[in-house]
Amino acid sequence: MTKRVLIITYYWPPSAGSGVQRWLKFAKYLPEFGWEPVIFTPENPDFDLRDKSLEKEVDPATEVLRFPIWEPYGIFRKLKRGNVKDTAKILGESNKSWIDRMGIWIRANLIVPDPRVFWVKPSVNFLADLIQKGQFDAVITTGPPHSMHLIGRNLKRKTGIIWLADFRDPWSEWEFLDTLPMHPIVRKKHRKLEKSIFQEADKVIAISPTFQQEFQKLAQRQISLLTNGFDSSDLPEGWQSESTVRDQLEIVYTGVIDSIRNPIPFLKAFQEVYSDADQAVRLRFVGKVSEDVQSYIIQNSWLKEHVTLEGYVSHGEVFDFYKDAHLLLLILTDTKNAKGNIPGKLFEYLATGRPILALGDPLGDSAGILKSAGAGHVFSHTDLKGIGEFLLKFVPGSSTTTKSTLEAFSRKKLTEKLAGILDEKTNTVS
């Protein structure tokens, strides 16, 4: 008999990003393993990146409960008389207004754990009634924002329902918190809240081996590993395993370039290798690129001629760029969480069969996956010599991605593992 699981997530289509696709894909395949997903998400969320095309991937049979949320950004819009960016984007700007600085301080010290915390109490009141009426067999929360986990914790306390907490990023040791002017007392409050999640959830899920190990030390319990993956059905019909572009070398990066994803070391090596070479070459950034990096490119005449900023495109359109690419560029974070950083697009990169060059931790989790797959190489952000040598030796079509690696990271296979965790926990209770 099919069981029902309530998935509580702030990000859901038309929101874009890897966090959306993680649970969009789990929801897609859960019915094949005996679980009917019901999505609980804000009716009026405040986010920048939107991709309407992702709404087409939501099965019409999937029930989506949209519940109103109040977020404090409206107050700052009135003060600024204009658009208010997410805190993470404001932090990356060099010139901050006094309102921006005040907003960052308030976000750091008065709104714990995050600006979505005001959704916790009304959501618990609404959902507890549905749970007590027997509508769900389990609850899953996914964060960040980590206030989603407070909803799960409070529902667990109120109803006793089976609850899984999915961490896409760390919490108390999250590098983002280090960028905020946070008082030590507030940091302790984050740790206390995190500890309550680790102790009270029936199962805690981490997204990478490094985060899994770090959580196990903090929680003093076993943590499950459930990485992101790729969906073979995303690859368009007629997909070509080799680039159709012949007259020049195409290097493609997809995703966000921000304050913690720095492509400038690659740009330096890229120019050094190809500026005097006979080979025609083009580097394409597909997605939002920080103003600092845009300025760096525009102010360099050679880069301006050989680098194109394509801007944000829908997820479906990304595959047109993959199709033309000979080499895919991956920029990992250069922060304390870098070792456990496995961006969702890494798996999509693998699925294309294109060779991958990454900047990040050469001993990190992403490097381990690329090495085991034979799909590419990770260089540290400071290893300009290594990056340059890779580019000099690079031959298009040189990827040797193994089929077994791809199968292990298929969305369907990962969903089967998730369903197994749900089955284990709910069968134990019954």
XYZ file of C-alpha atoms in Angstrom:
430
model
C 0.000 0.000 0.000
C 1.323 3.456 -0.937
C 2.481 5.644 1.951
C 2.478 9.447 1.974
C 5.475 11.603 2.830
C 5.284 15.348 3.449
C 8.312 17.185 2.005
C 8.854 20.627 3.550
C 11.020 22.819 1.318
C 11.381 26.560 0.859
C 12.610 26.144 -2.728
C 10.232 24.689 -5.289
C 9.479 25.576 -8.927
C 9.419 28.234 -10.248
C 12.469 28.715 -8.012
C 15.677 27.601 -9.724
C 18.887 25.997 -8.485
C 20.287 22.631 -7.407
C 18.343 22.682 -4.115
C 15.115 22.739 -6.096
C 16.130 19.958 -8.435
C 17.207 17.687 -5.572
C 13.680 17.362 -4.203
C 11.950 17.843 -7.521
C 13.667 14.648 -8.699
C 13.085 12.741 -5.462
C 9.394 13.640 -5.727
C 9.377 12.481 -9.356
C 10.631 8.960 -8.583
C 9.266 8.274 -5.071
C 5.926 6.899 -6.372
C 7.847 4.106 -8.130
C 9.013 2.932 -4.710
C 5.702 3.058 -2.870
C 5.766 6.634 -1.558
C 3.412 9.448 -2.568
C 5.123 12.836 -2.068
C 3.186 15.873 -0.881
C 5.077 19.158 -1.128
C 4.724 21.923 1.476
C 6.246 25.186 0.252
C 5.652 28.951 0.616
C 2.875 30.557 -1.367
C 4.807 33.822 -1.750
C 8.556 33.058 -1.362
C 11.228 35.728 -1.785
C 13.915 34.498 -4.187
C 15.748 35.860 -7.242
C 16.429 32.889 -9.504
C 13.346 31.629 -11.320
C 12.928 28.948 -13.945
C 9.335 28.517 -15.075
C 10.331 25.533 -17.209
C 10.911 23.455 -14.053
C 7.175 23.631 -13.310
C 6.662 21.295 -16.274
C 8.636 18.628 -14.400
C 6.173 18.556 -11.510
C 3.781 15.644 -12.023
C 0.228 17.049 -12.199
C -0.738 14.287 -9.751
C 1.693 15.631 -7.128
C -0.087 17.521 -4.390
C 1.574 20.863 -3.604
C 0.446 22.714 -0.492
C 1.337 26.397 -0.762
C 1.151 28.243 2.544
C 1.645 32.008 3.043
C 4.950 33.172 4.483
C 6.025 36.510 5.953
C 9.639 37.537 5.447
C 11.320 40.740 6.718
C 12.614 41.836 3.324
C 9.510 43.995 2.794
C 10.585 46.306 5.617
C 13.952 46.925 4.002
C 12.354 47.500 0.602
C 10.393 50.372 2.110
C 13.539 51.788 3.713
C 15.555 51.488 0.503
C 12.630 52.328 -1.777
C 13.718 49.659 -4.165
C 14.648 46.012 -4.581
C 16.296 44.229 -1.669
C 18.813 41.551 -2.543
C 19.461 38.397 -0.563
C 21.994 38.825 2.245
C 24.529 36.616 0.484
C 24.482 38.874 -2.598
C 24.787 42.068 -0.555
C 27.822 40.628 1.240
C 29.571 40.247 -2.112
C 29.209 43.947 -2.964
C 32.112 46.284 -2.292
C 29.993 49.383 -1.584
C 27.261 48.796 0.980
C 24.798 51.458 2.093
C 24.113 52.050 5.770
C 20.771 50.292 5.283
C 22.583 47.277 3.829
C 25.010 47.196 6.765
C 22.151 47.495 9.250
C 20.215 44.757 7.479
C 23.211 42.407 7.569
C 23.700 43.018 11.306
C 20.012 42.369 12.020
C 20.092 39.226 9.865
C 23.174 38.005 11.735
C 22.061 38.683 15.305
C 18.287 39.079 15.566
C 16.873 36.636 12.986
C 17.902 33.113 14.010
C 18.432 30.840 12.217
C 17.368 32.738 9.058
C 14.734 35.166 7.681
C 12.266 32.299 7.083
C 11.941 31.558 10.799
C 8.651 33.479 10.950
C 7.096 30.684 8.866
C 7.777 28.049 11.537
C 4.958 28.602 14.023
C 2.056 29.070 11.543
C 3.287 26.119 9.472
C 3.427 23.826 12.499
C -0.082 24.863 13.545
C -1.406 24.142 10.051
C 0.430 20.851 9.452
C -0.002 19.311 12.903
C -3.734 19.080 12.334
C -3.238 17.243 9.023
C -0.734 14.850 10.587
C -2.980 14.086 13.534
C -5.722 13.230 11.059
C -3.434 10.533 9.635
C -2.698 12.155 6.274
C 1.060 11.464 6.337
C 3.317 8.579 7.315
C 6.530 10.628 7.447
C 7.925 14.152 7.145
C 11.097 15.320 5.400
C 12.631 18.768 5.881
C 15.425 20.111 3.683
C 17.676 23.048 4.468
C 18.995 25.625 4.083
C 17.077 27.594 5.031
C 17.563 25.655 8.267
C 14.366 27.019 9.783
C 12.664 24.275 7.728
C 14.174 21.806 10.187
C 12.550 23.652 13.089
C 9.191 22.945 11.471
C 10.055 19.245 11.339
C 11.345 19.209 14.914
C 8.234 20.902 16.281
C 5.948 18.592 14.318
C 7.869 15.624 15.713
C 7.430 16.956 19.245
C 3.735 17.628 18.722
C 2.669 14.507 16.797
C 5.457 11.916 17.064
C 5.578 11.468 13.283
C 8.662 9.932 11.638
C 10.938 12.806 10.565
C 13.987 12.934 8.264
C 16.211 16.052 8.228
C 18.083 16.616 4.949
C 21.113 18.958 5.134
C 22.238 20.350 1.773
C 24.803 22.500 3.632
C 26.214 22.477 7.156
C 24.571 24.610 9.845
C 26.712 25.825 12.763
C 29.885 25.253 10.718
C 28.438 26.699 7.511
C 30.911 29.044 5.843
C 28.126 31.558 5.140
C 27.716 32.256 8.852
C 31.410 33.195 9.016
C 30.754 36.095 6.645
C 28.192 37.643 9.000
C 29.004 40.053 11.890
C 27.578 37.528 14.350
C 27.928 37.807 18.140
C 29.381 34.664 19.808
C 26.200 34.268 21.882
C 24.162 34.052 18.663
C 26.573 31.473 17.254
C 25.954 29.374 20.375
C 22.227 29.623 19.724
C 22.763 28.215 16.224
C 24.702 25.297 17.716
C 21.965 24.650 20.267
C 19.267 24.584 17.589
C 21.398 22.356 15.368
C 21.992 19.953 18.251
C 18.257 19.633 18.825
C 17.789 18.656 15.167
C 20.573 16.088 15.311
C 19.173 14.569 18.507
C 15.472 14.528 17.678
C 15.296 13.638 13.961
C 14.668 9.962 13.251
C 17.270 10.185 10.487
C 19.709 12.906 9.433
C 20.874 12.967 5.808
C 24.057 14.604 4.506
C 24.824 15.483 0.919
C 28.544 14.600 0.805
C 30.943 12.190 2.577
C 32.809 15.056 4.268
C 29.642 16.623 5.645
C 28.489 13.156 6.717
C 31.672 12.692 8.769
C 31.489 16.197 10.241
C 27.837 15.728 11.242
C 28.641 12.388 12.869
C 31.218 14.095 15.086
C 28.792 16.862 16.034
C 25.761 14.598 16.476
C 27.482 11.536 17.966
C 25.250 9.313 15.845
C 25.150 7.694 12.410
C 24.329 10.015 9.529
C 23.052 8.784 6.153
C 24.643 9.881 2.872
C 22.443 10.818 -0.058
C 24.249 12.834 -2.726
C 22.734 14.738 -5.595
C 22.668 13.096 -8.982
C 21.566 13.374 -12.580
C 18.380 12.461 -14.394
C 19.015 10.766 -17.736
C 15.614 11.958 -18.949
C 16.932 15.541 -18.819
C 19.245 14.846 -21.751
C 17.425 15.959 -24.913
C 16.594 13.513 -27.678
C 19.323 13.278 -30.267
C 21.956 14.181 -27.706
C 25.446 13.994 -29.175
C 28.302 12.633 -27.061
C 30.778 14.819 -28.964
C 30.666 18.531 -29.643
C 29.442 19.582 -33.080
C 31.593 22.735 -32.936
C 34.688 22.229 -35.101
C 36.222 25.630 -35.756
C 37.163 26.525 -32.172
C 37.637 25.085 -28.702
C 34.502 25.626 -26.587
C 34.839 25.762 -22.788
C 31.592 26.150 -20.833
C 30.771 27.003 -17.231
C 27.169 26.810 -16.030
C 25.865 28.167 -12.745
C 26.441 31.112 -10.451
C 29.715 33.019 -10.081
C 29.718 34.843 -6.743
C 31.987 35.857 -3.864
C 32.855 32.249 -2.938
C 33.254 30.891 -6.480
C 36.233 32.649 -8.013
C 37.080 31.952 -11.694
C 39.865 34.556 -11.946
C 42.727 32.017 -11.471
C 41.313 30.048 -14.388
C 40.918 33.210 -16.475
C 44.591 34.021 -15.910
C 45.720 30.540 -16.967
C 43.253 30.561 -19.871
C 44.718 33.795 -21.241
C 48.313 32.718 -20.671
C 47.820 29.473 -22.610
C 45.716 30.716 -25.512
C 46.556 34.402 -26.031
C 49.480 33.577 -28.344
C 48.166 30.243 -29.625
C 46.885 29.651 -33.145
C 43.851 27.751 -31.854
C 40.550 29.632 -31.764
C 38.973 29.400 -28.324
C 35.903 30.652 -26.478
C 34.917 30.496 -22.798
C 31.200 30.837 -22.059
C 29.709 31.630 -18.652
C 26.086 30.492 -18.533
C 24.385 31.952 -15.452
C 24.686 34.969 -13.190
C 28.214 36.346 -12.847
C 29.279 38.718 -10.069
C 29.926 42.358 -10.939
C 33.577 42.055 -9.870
C 34.246 39.221 -12.320
C 32.332 40.992 -15.088
C 34.525 44.055 -14.588
C 37.681 41.925 -14.616
C 36.697 40.478 -18.000
C 35.540 43.742 -19.557
C 38.717 45.593 -18.552
C 40.911 42.983 -20.262
C 40.757 43.380 -24.051
C 41.784 39.769 -24.801
C 39.336 38.250 -22.314
C 36.581 40.551 -23.516
C 37.048 39.103 -27.007
C 37.242 35.434 -25.933
C 34.818 35.235 -22.996
C 31.057 35.529 -23.395
C 28.580 36.144 -20.574
C 25.418 34.344 -21.632
C 23.386 35.295 -18.555
C 20.805 33.128 -16.844
C 18.949 30.589 -18.994
C 16.366 27.937 -18.193
C 17.544 24.478 -17.179
C 16.399 23.047 -20.493
C 18.408 25.607 -22.469
C 21.604 24.714 -20.600
C 21.873 21.534 -22.652
C 22.340 23.563 -25.834
C 25.568 24.881 -24.315
C 26.638 21.427 -23.147
C 26.102 20.178 -26.679
C 28.601 22.687 -28.085
C 31.187 22.273 -25.306
C 34.473 20.398 -25.600
C 35.413 21.024 -21.951
C 33.274 21.869 -18.926
C 34.594 24.208 -16.240
C 33.580 23.710 -12.606
C 34.369 26.375 -9.993
C 34.111 24.989 -6.473
C 34.163 27.116 -3.345
C 37.462 28.192 -1.803
C 36.270 28.229 1.797
C 36.354 26.060 4.912
C 33.485 23.869 3.611
C 35.228 23.344 0.262
C 36.168 19.713 0.897
C 32.530 18.667 1.147
C 31.314 20.887 -1.674
C 29.689 18.729 -4.372
C 27.509 21.007 -6.519
C 24.509 19.411 -8.158
C 25.748 20.339 -11.612
C 28.802 18.076 -11.176
C 26.550 15.066 -11.769
C 24.906 16.714 -14.752
C 28.381 17.439 -16.119
C 29.205 13.730 -15.713
C 26.061 12.731 -17.591
C 27.096 14.767 -20.658
C 30.284 12.738 -21.062
C 32.334 15.931 -21.479
C 35.772 16.217 -19.820
C 35.719 18.390 -16.690
C 38.296 20.832 -15.343
C 37.576 22.017 -11.813
C 39.039 24.538 -9.378
C 38.679 23.465 -5.767
C 40.114 21.133 -3.163
C 42.186 18.426 -4.942
C 41.495 16.112 -1.982
C 37.815 17.007 -1.659
C 34.706 14.961 -2.359
C 34.206 16.385 -5.862
C 37.785 15.486 -6.772
C 37.198 11.941 -5.547
C 34.116 11.544 -7.731
C 35.833 12.945 -10.816
C 38.855 10.717 -10.272
C 36.815 7.537 -9.772
C 34.747 8.394 -12.848
C 37.802 9.186 -14.982
C 35.979 12.368 -15.973
C 38.425 15.138 -15.184
C 40.751 16.796 -12.727
C 40.538 19.236 -9.803
C 43.252 21.871 -9.298
C 43.615 24.183 -6.334
C 42.692 27.821 -6.985
C 46.352 28.833 -6.722
C 47.724 26.147 -9.063
C 47.957 28.264 -12.217
C 50.795 26.084 -13.488
C 48.741 22.892 -13.169
C 45.712 24.489 -14.816
C 47.874 25.765 -17.670
C 49.522 22.393 -18.245
C 46.106 20.710 -18.313
C 44.880 23.158 -20.974
C 48.053 22.742 -23.049
C 47.667 18.956 -23.092
C 43.884 18.922 -23.428
C 42.506 16.974 -26.375
C 38.746 17.250 -27.077
C 36.862 14.011 -26.555
C 39.316 12.707 -23.962
C 36.789 11.898 -21.196
C 36.607 8.303 -19.983
C 33.651 8.548 -17.616
C 32.754 5.060 -16.386
C 29.222 3.723 -16.792
C 29.187 2.264 -13.264
C 29.852 5.713 -11.754
C 26.982 7.235 -13.692
C 24.564 4.517 -12.594
C 25.424 5.075 -8.933
C 24.437 8.738 -9.227
C 21.218 8.385 -11.201
C 18.291 10.209 -9.594
C 16.187 7.065 -9.724
C 18.837 4.981 -7.940
C 19.246 7.648 -5.249
C 15.478 7.854 -4.771
C 15.372 4.092 -4.242
C 17.883 4.595 -1.429
C 15.736 7.369 0.080
C 12.647 5.153 -0.084
C 14.622 2.436 1.697
C 15.375 4.831 4.563
C 11.705 5.797 4.784
C 10.608 2.156 4.719
C 13.079 1.228 7.449
C 11.926 3.979 9.782
C 8.175 3.639 9.242
C 8.240 -0.193 9.382
C 10.126 -0.033 12.669
C 7.398 2.135 14.188
C 4.502 0.087 12.833
